[in-house]
mmCIF file of N, CA and C in Angstrom:
data_model
loop_
_atom_site.group_PDB
_atom_site.id
_atom_site.type_symbol
_atom_site.label_atom_id
_atom_site.label_comp_id
_atom_site.label_asym_id
_atom_site.label_seq_id
_atom_site.Cartn_x
_atom_site.Cartn_y
_atom_site.Cartn_z
ATOM 1 N N UNK A 1 102.384 37.991 154.147
ATOM 2 C CA UNK A 1 102.412 38.592 152.819
ATOM 3 C C UNK A 1 101.591 39.885 152.855
ATOM 4 N N UNK A 2 102.119 40.906 152.210
ATOM 5 C CA UNK A 2 101.460 42.211 152.194
ATOM 6 C C UNK A 2 101.406 42.743 150.760
ATOM 7 N N UNK A 3 100.479 42.232 149.939
ATOM 8 C CA UNK A 3 100.399 42.704 148.554
ATOM 9 C C UNK A 3 99.953 44.156 148.495
ATOM 10 N N UNK A 4 100.378 44.845 147.458
ATOM 11 C CA UNK A 4 99.952 46.224 147.290
ATOM 12 C C UNK A 4 100.814 46.965 146.285
ATOM 13 N N UNK A 5 100.844 48.284 146.455
ATOM 14 C CA UNK A 5 101.651 49.134 145.586
ATOM 15 C C UNK A 5 102.573 49.977 146.451
ATOM 16 N N UNK A 6 103.599 50.518 145.816
ATOM 17 C CA UNK A 6 104.573 51.312 146.539
ATOM 18 C C UNK A 6 105.151 52.363 145.608
ATOM 19 N N UNK A 7 105.747 53.367 146.212
ATOM 20 C CA UNK A 7 106.530 54.357 145.477
ATOM 21 C C UNK A 7 107.862 54.482 146.201
ATOM 22 N N UNK A 8 108.929 54.217 145.478
ATOM 23 C CA UNK A 8 110.270 54.477 145.997
ATOM 24 C C UNK A 8 110.623 55.903 145.631
ATOM 25 N N UNK A 9 111.050 56.686 146.614
ATOM 26 C CA UNK A 9 111.545 58.029 146.358
ATOM 27 C C UNK A 9 113.061 57.933 146.348
ATOM 28 N N UNK A 10 113.644 58.363 145.252
ATOM 29 C CA UNK A 10 115.044 58.072 144.940
ATOM 30 C C UNK A 10 115.797 59.371 144.706
ATOM 31 N N UNK A 11 117.024 59.415 145.213
ATOM 32 C CA UNK A 11 117.893 60.574 144.992
ATOM 33 C C UNK A 11 118.998 60.206 144.013
ATOM 34 N N UNK A 12 119.093 60.981 142.942
ATOM 35 C CA UNK A 12 120.181 60.845 141.962
ATOM 36 C C UNK A 12 121.124 62.014 142.237
ATOM 37 N N UNK A 13 122.357 61.733 142.712
ATOM 38 C CA UNK A 13 123.239 62.810 143.186
ATOM 39 C C UNK A 13 123.939 63.633 142.104
ATOM 40 N N UNK A 14 123.878 63.185 140.865
ATOM 41 C CA UNK A 14 124.536 63.908 139.775
ATOM 42 C C UNK A 14 123.885 63.512 138.459
ATOM 43 N N UNK A 15 124.026 64.373 137.450
ATOM 44 C CA UNK A 15 123.501 64.045 136.121
ATOM 45 C C UNK A 15 124.201 62.788 135.616
ATOM 46 N N UNK A 16 123.440 61.891 135.006
ATOM 47 C CA UNK A 16 124.054 60.690 134.462
ATOM 48 C C UNK A 16 123.255 60.155 133.292
ATOM 49 N N UNK A 17 123.914 59.350 132.497
ATOM 50 C CA UNK A 17 123.274 58.676 131.373
ATOM 51 C C UNK A 17 123.475 57.181 131.577
ATOM 52 N N UNK A 18 122.383 56.430 131.505
ATOM 53 C CA UNK A 18 122.442 54.987 131.738
ATOM 54 C C UNK A 18 121.791 54.240 130.591
ATOM 55 N N UNK A 19 122.311 53.066 130.316
ATOM 56 C CA UNK A 19 121.680 52.164 129.360
ATOM 57 C C UNK A 19 120.668 51.332 130.146
ATOM 58 N N UNK A 20 119.389 51.514 129.832
ATOM 59 C CA UNK A 20 118.313 50.835 130.560
ATOM 60 C C UNK A 20 117.666 49.807 129.631
ATOM 61 N N UNK A 21 118.272 48.638 129.555
ATOM 62 C CA UNK A 21 117.715 47.538 128.763
ATOM 63 C C UNK A 21 117.283 47.972 127.378
ATOM 64 N N UNK A 22 116.065 47.577 126.988
ATOM 65 C CA UNK A 22 115.541 47.885 125.661
ATOM 66 C C UNK A 22 115.190 49.359 125.476
ATOM 67 N N UNK A 23 115.155 50.122 126.575
ATOM 68 C CA UNK A 23 114.890 51.550 126.447
ATOM 69 C C UNK A 23 116.103 52.290 125.881
ATOM 70 N N UNK A 24 117.273 51.685 126.014
ATOM 71 C CA UNK A 24 118.501 52.313 125.529
ATOM 72 C C UNK A 24 119.036 53.330 126.516
ATOM 73 N N UNK A 25 119.810 54.293 126.013
ATOM 74 C CA UNK A 25 120.442 55.304 126.861
ATOM 75 C C UNK A 25 119.402 56.335 127.301
ATOM 76 N N UNK A 26 119.385 56.580 128.604
ATOM 77 C CA UNK A 26 118.473 57.564 129.183
ATOM 78 C C UNK A 26 119.291 58.516 130.043
ATOM 79 N N UNK A 27 119.014 59.815 129.896
ATOM 80 C CA UNK A 27 119.658 60.830 130.714
ATOM 81 C C UNK A 27 118.804 61.109 131.941
ATOM 82 N N UNK A 28 119.451 61.100 133.089
ATOM 83 C CA UNK A 28 118.803 61.403 134.363
ATOM 84 C C UNK A 28 119.436 62.668 134.922
ATOM 85 N N UNK A 29 118.605 63.640 135.277
ATOM 86 C CA UNK A 29 119.089 64.865 135.899
ATOM 87 C C UNK A 29 119.268 64.623 137.394
ATOM 88 N N UNK A 30 120.192 65.367 137.968
ATOM 89 C CA UNK A 30 120.361 65.344 139.415
ATOM 90 C C UNK A 30 119.034 65.762 140.047
ATOM 91 N N UNK A 31 118.635 65.051 141.084
ATOM 92 C CA UNK A 31 117.393 65.389 141.765
ATOM 93 C C UNK A 31 116.695 64.157 142.292
ATOM 94 N N UNK A 32 115.382 64.255 142.395
ATOM 95 C CA UNK A 32 114.577 63.220 143.045
ATOM 96 C C UNK A 32 113.596 62.597 142.064
ATOM 97 N N UNK A 33 113.407 61.302 142.230
ATOM 98 C CA UNK A 33 112.525 60.542 141.355
ATOM 99 C C UNK A 33 111.590 59.693 142.212
ATOM 100 N N UNK A 34 110.385 59.497 141.715
ATOM 101 C CA UNK A 34 109.434 58.582 142.345
ATOM 102 C C UNK A 34 109.168 57.457 141.360
ATOM 103 N N UNK A 35 109.427 56.240 141.802
ATOM 104 C CA UNK A 35 109.162 55.047 140.997
ATOM 105 C C UNK A 35 107.954 54.344 141.592
ATOM 106 N N UNK A 36 106.911 54.150 140.805
ATOM 107 C CA UNK A 36 105.678 53.512 141.270
ATOM 108 C C UNK A 36 105.648 52.077 140.764
ATOM 109 N N UNK A 37 105.457 51.138 141.687
ATOM 110 C CA UNK A 37 105.417 49.735 141.308
ATOM 111 C C UNK A 37 104.372 48.969 142.099
ATOM 112 N N UNK A 38 104.147 47.736 141.676
ATOM 113 C CA UNK A 38 103.233 46.859 142.397
ATOM 114 C C UNK A 38 104.029 45.695 142.958
ATOM 115 N N UNK A 39 103.479 45.111 143.993
ATOM 116 C CA UNK A 39 104.122 43.971 144.639
ATOM 117 C C UNK A 39 103.023 43.049 145.139
ATOM 118 N N UNK A 40 102.404 42.341 144.220
ATOM 119 C CA UNK A 40 101.283 41.486 144.610
ATOM 120 C C UNK A 40 101.741 40.287 145.433
ATOM 121 N N UNK A 41 103.038 39.986 145.387
ATOM 122 C CA UNK A 41 103.597 38.930 146.229
ATOM 123 C C UNK A 41 104.095 39.440 147.565
ATOM 124 N N UNK A 42 104.064 40.760 147.775
ATOM 125 C CA UNK A 42 104.476 41.331 149.051
ATOM 126 C C UNK A 42 105.326 42.579 148.892
ATOM 127 N N UNK A 43 104.863 43.670 149.469
ATOM 128 C CA UNK A 43 105.584 44.946 149.378
ATOM 129 C C UNK A 43 106.919 44.874 150.087
ATOM 130 N N UNK A 44 106.934 44.331 151.302
ATOM 131 C CA UNK A 44 108.170 44.309 152.093
ATOM 132 C C UNK A 44 109.282 43.582 151.344
ATOM 133 N N UNK A 45 108.964 42.420 150.800
ATOM 134 C CA UNK A 45 109.971 41.645 150.074
ATOM 135 C C UNK A 45 110.438 42.384 148.827
ATOM 136 N N UNK A 46 109.513 43.019 148.095
ATOM 137 C CA UNK A 46 109.888 43.729 146.872
ATOM 138 C C UNK A 46 110.793 44.909 147.184
ATOM 139 N N UNK A 47 110.427 45.697 148.196
ATOM 140 C CA UNK A 47 111.242 46.856 148.544
ATOM 141 C C UNK A 47 112.619 46.408 149.036
ATOM 142 N N UNK A 48 112.669 45.376 149.859
ATOM 143 C CA UNK A 48 113.976 44.854 150.306
ATOM 144 C C UNK A 48 114.824 44.440 149.116
ATOM 145 N N UNK A 49 114.229 43.809 148.118
ATOM 146 C CA UNK A 49 114.970 43.398 146.936
ATOM 147 C C UNK A 49 115.520 44.626 146.207
ATOM 148 N N UNK A 50 114.682 45.647 146.043
ATOM 149 C CA UNK A 50 115.141 46.863 145.373
ATOM 150 C C UNK A 50 116.333 47.478 146.108
ATOM 151 N N UNK A 51 116.348 47.398 147.414
ATOM 152 C CA UNK A 51 117.391 48.041 148.216
ATOM 153 C C UNK A 51 118.689 47.243 148.290
ATOM 154 N N UNK A 52 118.647 45.968 147.929
ATOM 155 C CA UNK A 52 119.871 45.161 147.948
ATOM 156 C C UNK A 52 120.844 45.653 146.874
ATOM 157 N N UNK A 53 122.116 45.623 147.203
ATOM 158 C CA UNK A 53 123.108 46.016 146.197
ATOM 159 C C UNK A 53 123.445 44.839 145.271
ATOM 160 N N UNK A 54 123.348 43.640 145.772
ATOM 161 C CA UNK A 54 123.626 42.444 144.971
ATOM 162 C C UNK A 54 122.309 41.834 144.503
ATOM 163 N N UNK A 55 122.053 41.913 143.200
ATOM 164 C CA UNK A 55 120.832 41.326 142.646
ATOM 165 C C UNK A 55 120.981 41.234 141.141
ATOM 166 N N UNK A 56 120.206 40.347 140.555
ATOM 167 C CA UNK A 56 120.146 40.260 139.107
ATOM 168 C C UNK A 56 119.371 41.479 138.606
ATOM 169 N N UNK A 57 119.872 42.108 137.557
ATOM 170 C CA UNK A 57 119.182 43.264 136.994
ATOM 171 C C UNK A 57 117.996 42.771 136.178
ATOM 172 N N UNK A 58 116.802 42.967 136.725
ATOM 173 C CA UNK A 58 115.586 42.443 136.117
ATOM 174 C C UNK A 58 114.685 43.568 135.617
ATOM 175 N N UNK A 59 114.410 44.553 136.475
ATOM 176 C CA UNK A 59 113.513 45.650 136.145
ATOM 177 C C UNK A 59 114.319 46.893 135.793
ATOM 178 N N UNK A 60 113.673 47.838 135.110
ATOM 179 C CA UNK A 60 114.324 49.102 134.773
ATOM 180 C C UNK A 60 114.907 49.769 136.025
ATOM 181 N N UNK A 61 114.159 49.746 137.113
ATOM 182 C CA UNK A 61 114.580 50.417 138.339
ATOM 183 C C UNK A 61 115.877 49.836 138.893
ATOM 184 N N UNK A 62 116.141 48.549 138.643
ATOM 185 C CA UNK A 62 117.389 47.931 139.121
ATOM 186 C C UNK A 62 118.603 48.658 138.556
ATOM 187 N N UNK A 63 118.537 49.063 137.308
ATOM 188 C CA UNK A 63 119.659 49.759 136.662
ATOM 189 C C UNK A 63 119.883 51.131 137.309
ATOM 190 N N UNK A 64 118.802 51.861 137.558
ATOM 191 C CA UNK A 64 118.934 53.181 138.170
ATOM 192 C C UNK A 64 119.477 53.083 139.588
ATOM 193 N N UNK A 65 119.011 52.100 140.351
ATOM 194 C CA UNK A 65 119.414 51.997 141.751
ATOM 195 C C UNK A 65 120.877 51.604 141.936
ATOM 196 N N UNK A 66 121.560 51.217 140.859
ATOM 197 C CA UNK A 66 123.008 50.996 140.945
ATOM 198 C C UNK A 66 123.747 52.326 141.112
ATOM 199 N N UNK A 67 123.104 53.431 140.716
ATOM 200 C CA UNK A 67 123.750 54.744 140.708
ATOM 201 C C UNK A 67 123.012 55.775 141.548
ATOM 202 N N UNK A 68 121.940 55.368 142.188
ATOM 203 C CA UNK A 68 121.103 56.284 142.961
ATOM 204 C C UNK A 68 120.761 55.627 144.290
ATOM 205 N N UNK A 69 120.110 56.393 145.169
ATOM 206 C CA UNK A 69 119.803 55.888 146.504
ATOM 207 C C UNK A 69 118.334 56.125 146.829
ATOM 208 N N UNK A 70 117.656 55.055 147.230
ATOM 209 C CA UNK A 70 116.280 55.195 147.709
ATOM 210 C C UNK A 70 116.338 55.867 149.076
ATOM 211 N N UNK A 71 115.552 56.933 149.243
ATOM 212 C CA UNK A 71 115.579 57.694 150.491
ATOM 213 C C UNK A 71 114.262 57.636 151.247
ATOM 214 N N UNK A 72 113.218 57.138 150.601
ATOM 215 C CA UNK A 72 111.907 57.117 151.233
ATOM 216 C C UNK A 72 111.048 56.084 150.505
ATOM 217 N N UNK A 73 110.043 55.587 151.187
ATOM 218 C CA UNK A 73 109.095 54.666 150.561
ATOM 219 C C UNK A 73 107.688 55.016 151.035
ATOM 220 N N UNK A 74 106.761 54.926 150.111
ATOM 221 C CA UNK A 74 105.343 55.114 150.407
ATOM 222 C C UNK A 74 104.660 53.849 149.914
ATOM 223 N N UNK A 75 103.799 53.253 150.721
ATOM 224 C CA UNK A 75 103.183 51.992 150.331
ATOM 225 C C UNK A 75 101.726 51.924 150.762
ATOM 226 N N UNK A 76 100.959 51.139 150.019
ATOM 227 C CA UNK A 76 99.541 50.918 150.314
ATOM 228 C C UNK A 76 99.215 49.459 150.049
ATOM 229 N N UNK A 77 98.520 48.832 150.968
ATOM 230 C CA UNK A 77 98.130 47.431 150.812
ATOM 231 C C UNK A 77 96.928 47.307 149.897
ATOM 232 N N UNK A 78 96.839 46.177 149.235
ATOM 233 C CA UNK A 78 95.683 45.896 148.398
ATOM 234 C C UNK A 78 96.026 44.896 147.313
ATOM 235 N N UNK A 79 95.018 44.192 146.853
ATOM 236 C CA UNK A 79 95.230 43.177 145.824
ATOM 237 C C UNK A 79 95.044 43.713 144.412
ATOM 238 N N UNK A 80 94.421 44.857 144.284
ATOM 239 C CA UNK A 80 94.207 45.434 142.961
ATOM 240 C C UNK A 80 95.474 46.066 142.416
ATOM 241 N N UNK A 81 95.557 46.152 141.099
ATOM 242 C CA UNK A 81 96.719 46.757 140.452
ATOM 243 C C UNK A 81 96.466 48.251 140.260
ATOM 244 N N UNK A 82 96.699 49.009 141.315
ATOM 245 C CA UNK A 82 96.422 50.442 141.304
ATOM 246 C C UNK A 82 97.651 51.279 140.939
ATOM 247 N N UNK A 83 98.784 50.635 140.651
ATOM 248 C CA UNK A 83 99.980 51.425 140.378
ATOM 249 C C UNK A 83 99.829 52.301 139.134
ATOM 250 N N UNK A 84 99.070 51.840 138.157
ATOM 251 C CA UNK A 84 98.856 52.646 136.950
ATOM 252 C C UNK A 84 97.975 53.853 137.246
ATOM 253 N N UNK A 85 97.034 53.698 138.157
ATOM 254 C CA UNK A 85 96.184 54.813 138.566
ATOM 255 C C UNK A 85 97.023 55.868 139.282
ATOM 256 N N UNK A 86 97.910 55.421 140.167
ATOM 257 C CA UNK A 86 98.800 56.351 140.868
ATOM 258 C C UNK A 86 99.739 57.018 139.866
ATOM 259 N N UNK A 87 100.302 56.241 138.941
ATOM 260 C CA UNK A 87 101.209 56.804 137.935
ATOM 261 C C UNK A 87 100.497 57.875 137.104
ATOM 262 N N UNK A 88 99.242 57.640 136.755
ATOM 263 C CA UNK A 88 98.481 58.623 135.987
ATOM 264 C C UNK A 88 98.295 59.912 136.784
ATOM 265 N N UNK A 89 98.080 59.806 138.089
ATOM 266 C CA UNK A 89 97.946 60.996 138.932
ATOM 267 C C UNK A 89 99.267 61.766 138.995
ATOM 268 N N UNK A 90 100.383 61.060 139.149
ATOM 269 C CA UNK A 90 101.691 61.722 139.200
ATOM 270 C C UNK A 90 102.005 62.405 137.874
ATOM 271 N N UNK A 91 101.598 61.770 136.771
ATOM 272 C CA UNK A 91 101.869 62.322 135.436
ATOM 273 C C UNK A 91 101.175 63.663 135.222
ATOM 274 N N UNK A 92 100.133 63.949 135.984
ATOM 275 C CA UNK A 92 99.439 65.239 135.867
ATOM 276 C C UNK A 92 100.283 66.398 136.408
ATOM 277 N N UNK A 93 101.279 66.078 137.248
ATOM 278 C CA UNK A 93 102.001 67.125 137.975
ATOM 279 C C UNK A 93 103.521 67.100 137.802
ATOM 280 N N UNK A 94 104.056 65.973 137.323
ATOM 281 C CA UNK A 94 105.513 65.831 137.254
ATOM 282 C C UNK A 94 105.953 65.316 135.891
ATOM 283 N N UNK A 95 107.121 65.750 135.431
ATOM 284 C CA UNK A 95 107.671 65.151 134.204
ATOM 285 C C UNK A 95 108.096 63.713 134.474
ATOM 286 N N UNK A 96 108.145 62.918 133.412
ATOM 287 C CA UNK A 96 108.488 61.504 133.578
ATOM 288 C C UNK A 96 109.550 61.080 132.568
ATOM 289 N N UNK A 97 110.058 59.885 132.785
ATOM 290 C CA UNK A 97 111.008 59.263 131.862
ATOM 291 C C UNK A 97 110.206 58.271 131.024
ATOM 292 N N UNK A 98 110.001 58.601 129.770
ATOM 293 C CA UNK A 98 109.122 57.829 128.890
ATOM 294 C C UNK A 98 109.537 56.351 128.824
ATOM 295 N N UNK A 99 108.558 55.483 129.058
ATOM 296 C CA UNK A 99 108.746 54.041 128.952
ATOM 297 C C UNK A 99 109.325 53.371 130.181
ATOM 298 N N UNK A 100 109.788 54.143 131.141
ATOM 299 C CA UNK A 100 110.472 53.584 132.308
ATOM 300 C C UNK A 100 109.467 52.907 133.237
ATOM 301 N N UNK A 101 109.674 51.622 133.458
ATOM 302 C CA UNK A 101 108.846 50.854 134.383
ATOM 303 C C UNK A 101 107.462 50.529 133.883
ATOM 304 N N UNK A 102 107.201 50.798 132.606
ATOM 305 C CA UNK A 102 105.839 50.611 132.097
ATOM 306 C C UNK A 102 105.794 49.698 130.869
ATOM 307 N N UNK A 103 106.724 48.769 130.788
ATOM 308 C CA UNK A 103 106.744 47.878 129.620
ATOM 309 C C UNK A 103 105.628 46.842 129.659
ATOM 310 N N UNK A 104 104.999 46.647 130.828
ATOM 311 C CA UNK A 104 103.927 45.651 130.933
ATOM 312 C C UNK A 104 102.545 46.296 131.086
ATOM 313 N N UNK A 105 102.436 47.596 130.739
ATOM 314 C CA UNK A 105 101.141 48.281 130.818
ATOM 315 C C UNK A 105 101.099 49.350 129.728
ATOM 316 N N UNK A 106 100.038 50.120 129.711
ATOM 317 C CA UNK A 106 99.883 51.163 128.695
ATOM 318 C C UNK A 106 100.264 52.551 129.186
ATOM 319 N N UNK A 107 100.840 52.646 130.384
ATOM 320 C CA UNK A 107 101.247 53.938 130.925
ATOM 321 C C UNK A 107 102.452 54.473 130.153
ATOM 322 N N UNK A 108 102.556 55.793 130.110
ATOM 323 C CA UNK A 108 103.741 56.379 129.483
ATOM 324 C C UNK A 108 104.979 56.143 130.335
ATOM 325 N N UNK A 109 104.808 56.121 131.661
ATOM 326 C CA UNK A 109 105.949 55.944 132.560
ATOM 327 C C UNK A 109 105.471 55.590 133.960
ATOM 328 N N UNK A 110 106.411 55.028 134.730
ATOM 329 C CA UNK A 110 106.192 54.815 136.160
ATOM 330 C C UNK A 110 107.304 55.485 136.960
ATOM 331 N N UNK A 111 108.091 56.371 136.300
ATOM 332 C CA UNK A 111 109.172 57.091 136.976
ATOM 333 C C UNK A 111 109.007 58.586 136.724
ATOM 334 N N UNK A 112 108.958 59.358 137.823
ATOM 335 C CA UNK A 112 108.648 60.778 137.758
ATOM 336 C C UNK A 112 109.733 61.584 138.452
ATOM 337 N N UNK A 113 109.957 62.797 137.956
ATOM 338 C CA UNK A 113 111.091 63.610 138.397
ATOM 339 C C UNK A 113 110.655 64.925 139.032
ATOM 340 N N UNK A 114 111.425 65.332 140.042
ATOM 341 C CA UNK A 114 111.341 66.683 140.584
ATOM 342 C C UNK A 114 112.721 67.056 141.136
ATOM 343 N N UNK A 115 113.135 68.295 140.963
ATOM 344 C CA UNK A 115 114.395 68.702 141.587
ATOM 345 C C UNK A 115 114.239 68.905 143.099
ATOM 346 N N UNK A 116 112.989 68.947 143.578
ATOM 347 C CA UNK A 116 112.684 69.259 144.971
ATOM 348 C C UNK A 116 112.033 68.067 145.676
ATOM 349 N N UNK A 117 112.664 67.574 146.728
ATOM 350 C CA UNK A 117 112.158 66.403 147.444
ATOM 351 C C UNK A 117 110.776 66.648 148.044
ATOM 352 N N UNK A 118 110.585 67.797 148.670
ATOM 353 C CA UNK A 118 109.297 68.068 149.314
ATOM 354 C C UNK A 118 108.155 68.083 148.305
ATOM 355 N N UNK A 119 108.394 68.676 147.131
ATOM 356 C CA UNK A 119 107.372 68.684 146.085
ATOM 357 C C UNK A 119 107.070 67.255 145.631
ATOM 358 N N UNK A 120 108.107 66.476 145.401
ATOM 359 C CA UNK A 120 107.923 65.096 144.950
ATOM 360 C C UNK A 120 107.099 64.306 145.962
ATOM 361 N N UNK A 121 107.460 64.408 147.211
ATOM 362 C CA UNK A 121 106.767 63.657 148.259
ATOM 363 C C UNK A 121 105.296 64.085 148.355
ATOM 364 N N UNK A 122 105.056 65.395 148.279
ATOM 365 C CA UNK A 122 103.680 65.904 148.328
ATOM 366 C C UNK A 122 102.846 65.362 147.172
ATOM 367 N N UNK A 123 103.410 65.382 145.963
ATOM 368 C CA UNK A 123 102.686 64.890 144.789
ATOM 369 C C UNK A 123 102.428 63.385 144.904
ATOM 370 N N UNK A 124 103.386 62.641 145.438
ATOM 371 C CA UNK A 124 103.181 61.199 145.627
ATOM 372 C C UNK A 124 102.044 60.955 146.620
ATOM 373 N N UNK A 125 102.052 61.641 147.753
ATOM 374 C CA UNK A 125 100.968 61.480 148.731
ATOM 375 C C UNK A 125 99.617 61.806 148.105
ATOM 376 N N UNK A 126 99.562 62.912 147.377
ATOM 377 C CA UNK A 126 98.306 63.292 146.725
ATOM 378 C C UNK A 126 97.895 62.272 145.672
ATOM 379 N N UNK A 127 98.870 61.733 144.942
ATOM 380 C CA UNK A 127 98.581 60.725 143.923
ATOM 381 C C UNK A 127 97.970 59.465 144.515
ATOM 382 N N UNK A 128 98.496 59.025 145.644
ATOM 383 C CA UNK A 128 97.919 57.858 146.321
ATOM 384 C C UNK A 128 96.498 58.181 146.771
ATOM 385 N N UNK A 129 96.323 59.355 147.394
ATOM 386 C CA UNK A 129 95.009 59.747 147.904
ATOM 387 C C UNK A 129 93.983 59.831 146.771
ATOM 388 N N UNK A 130 94.338 60.509 145.678
ATOM 389 C CA UNK A 130 93.427 60.670 144.541
ATOM 390 C C UNK A 130 93.104 59.331 143.875
ATOM 391 N N UNK A 131 93.976 58.352 144.039
ATOM 392 C CA UNK A 131 93.758 57.025 143.453
ATOM 393 C C UNK A 131 92.920 56.133 144.352
ATOM 394 N N UNK A 132 92.585 56.634 145.537
ATOM 395 C CA UNK A 132 91.737 55.878 146.443
ATOM 396 C C UNK A 132 92.452 54.786 147.206
ATOM 397 N N UNK A 133 93.770 54.902 147.341
ATOM 398 C CA UNK A 133 94.516 53.913 148.117
ATOM 399 C C UNK A 133 95.024 54.573 149.391
ATOM 400 N N UNK A 134 94.977 53.818 150.471
ATOM 401 C CA UNK A 134 95.346 54.348 151.778
ATOM 402 C C UNK A 134 96.783 53.957 152.107
ATOM 403 N N UNK A 135 97.603 54.959 152.345
ATOM 404 C CA UNK A 135 99.011 54.736 152.685
ATOM 405 C C UNK A 135 99.098 54.101 154.073
ATOM 406 N N UNK A 136 99.906 53.034 154.166
ATOM 407 C CA UNK A 136 100.124 52.428 155.475
ATOM 408 C C UNK A 136 101.552 52.594 155.944
ATOM 409 N N UNK A 137 102.461 52.881 155.035
ATOM 410 C CA UNK A 137 103.857 53.041 155.421
ATOM 411 C C UNK A 137 104.467 54.176 154.629
ATOM 412 N N UNK A 138 105.233 54.969 155.338
ATOM 413 C CA UNK A 138 106.056 55.951 154.663
ATOM 414 C C UNK A 138 107.205 56.277 155.609
ATOM 415 N N UNK A 139 108.274 56.696 155.040
ATOM 416 C CA UNK A 139 109.420 57.063 155.854
ATOM 417 C C UNK A 139 110.703 56.637 155.188
ATOM 418 N N UNK A 140 111.789 57.019 155.814
ATOM 419 C CA UNK A 140 113.096 56.711 155.270
ATOM 420 C C UNK A 140 113.293 55.200 155.170
ATOM 421 N N UNK A 141 114.046 54.807 154.162
ATOM 422 C CA UNK A 141 114.333 53.380 153.968
ATOM 423 C C UNK A 141 115.642 53.016 154.602
#
């Protein structure tokens, strides 16, 4: 078991509007998104679940991943719930989708947007570093 936090870096290939549970219809611009989550039961298992095409739609991210592709993952081990700290760091530099992935906390969002992959990845790395968590895995999924 490898508890911790992760960021999925996701590519949305075209503008789209999706119904995301209780959030309702949300417009997504073509580009790159970083979704920050926790996996206290294990990062590897959580990320594998996110990447499966066949799954029950449980989290907000499940709806987006039906129409988008995870292209990278950044992860850090730890038992503390640092995903909100990382999300707060990303919010300083990137626009977000209000309410996405944050129904169980007080964050405005856990999903952040950039039209540029390199910028998104840089901000995610800096967000982890500024939050005091050490990245152990990154790379294409």
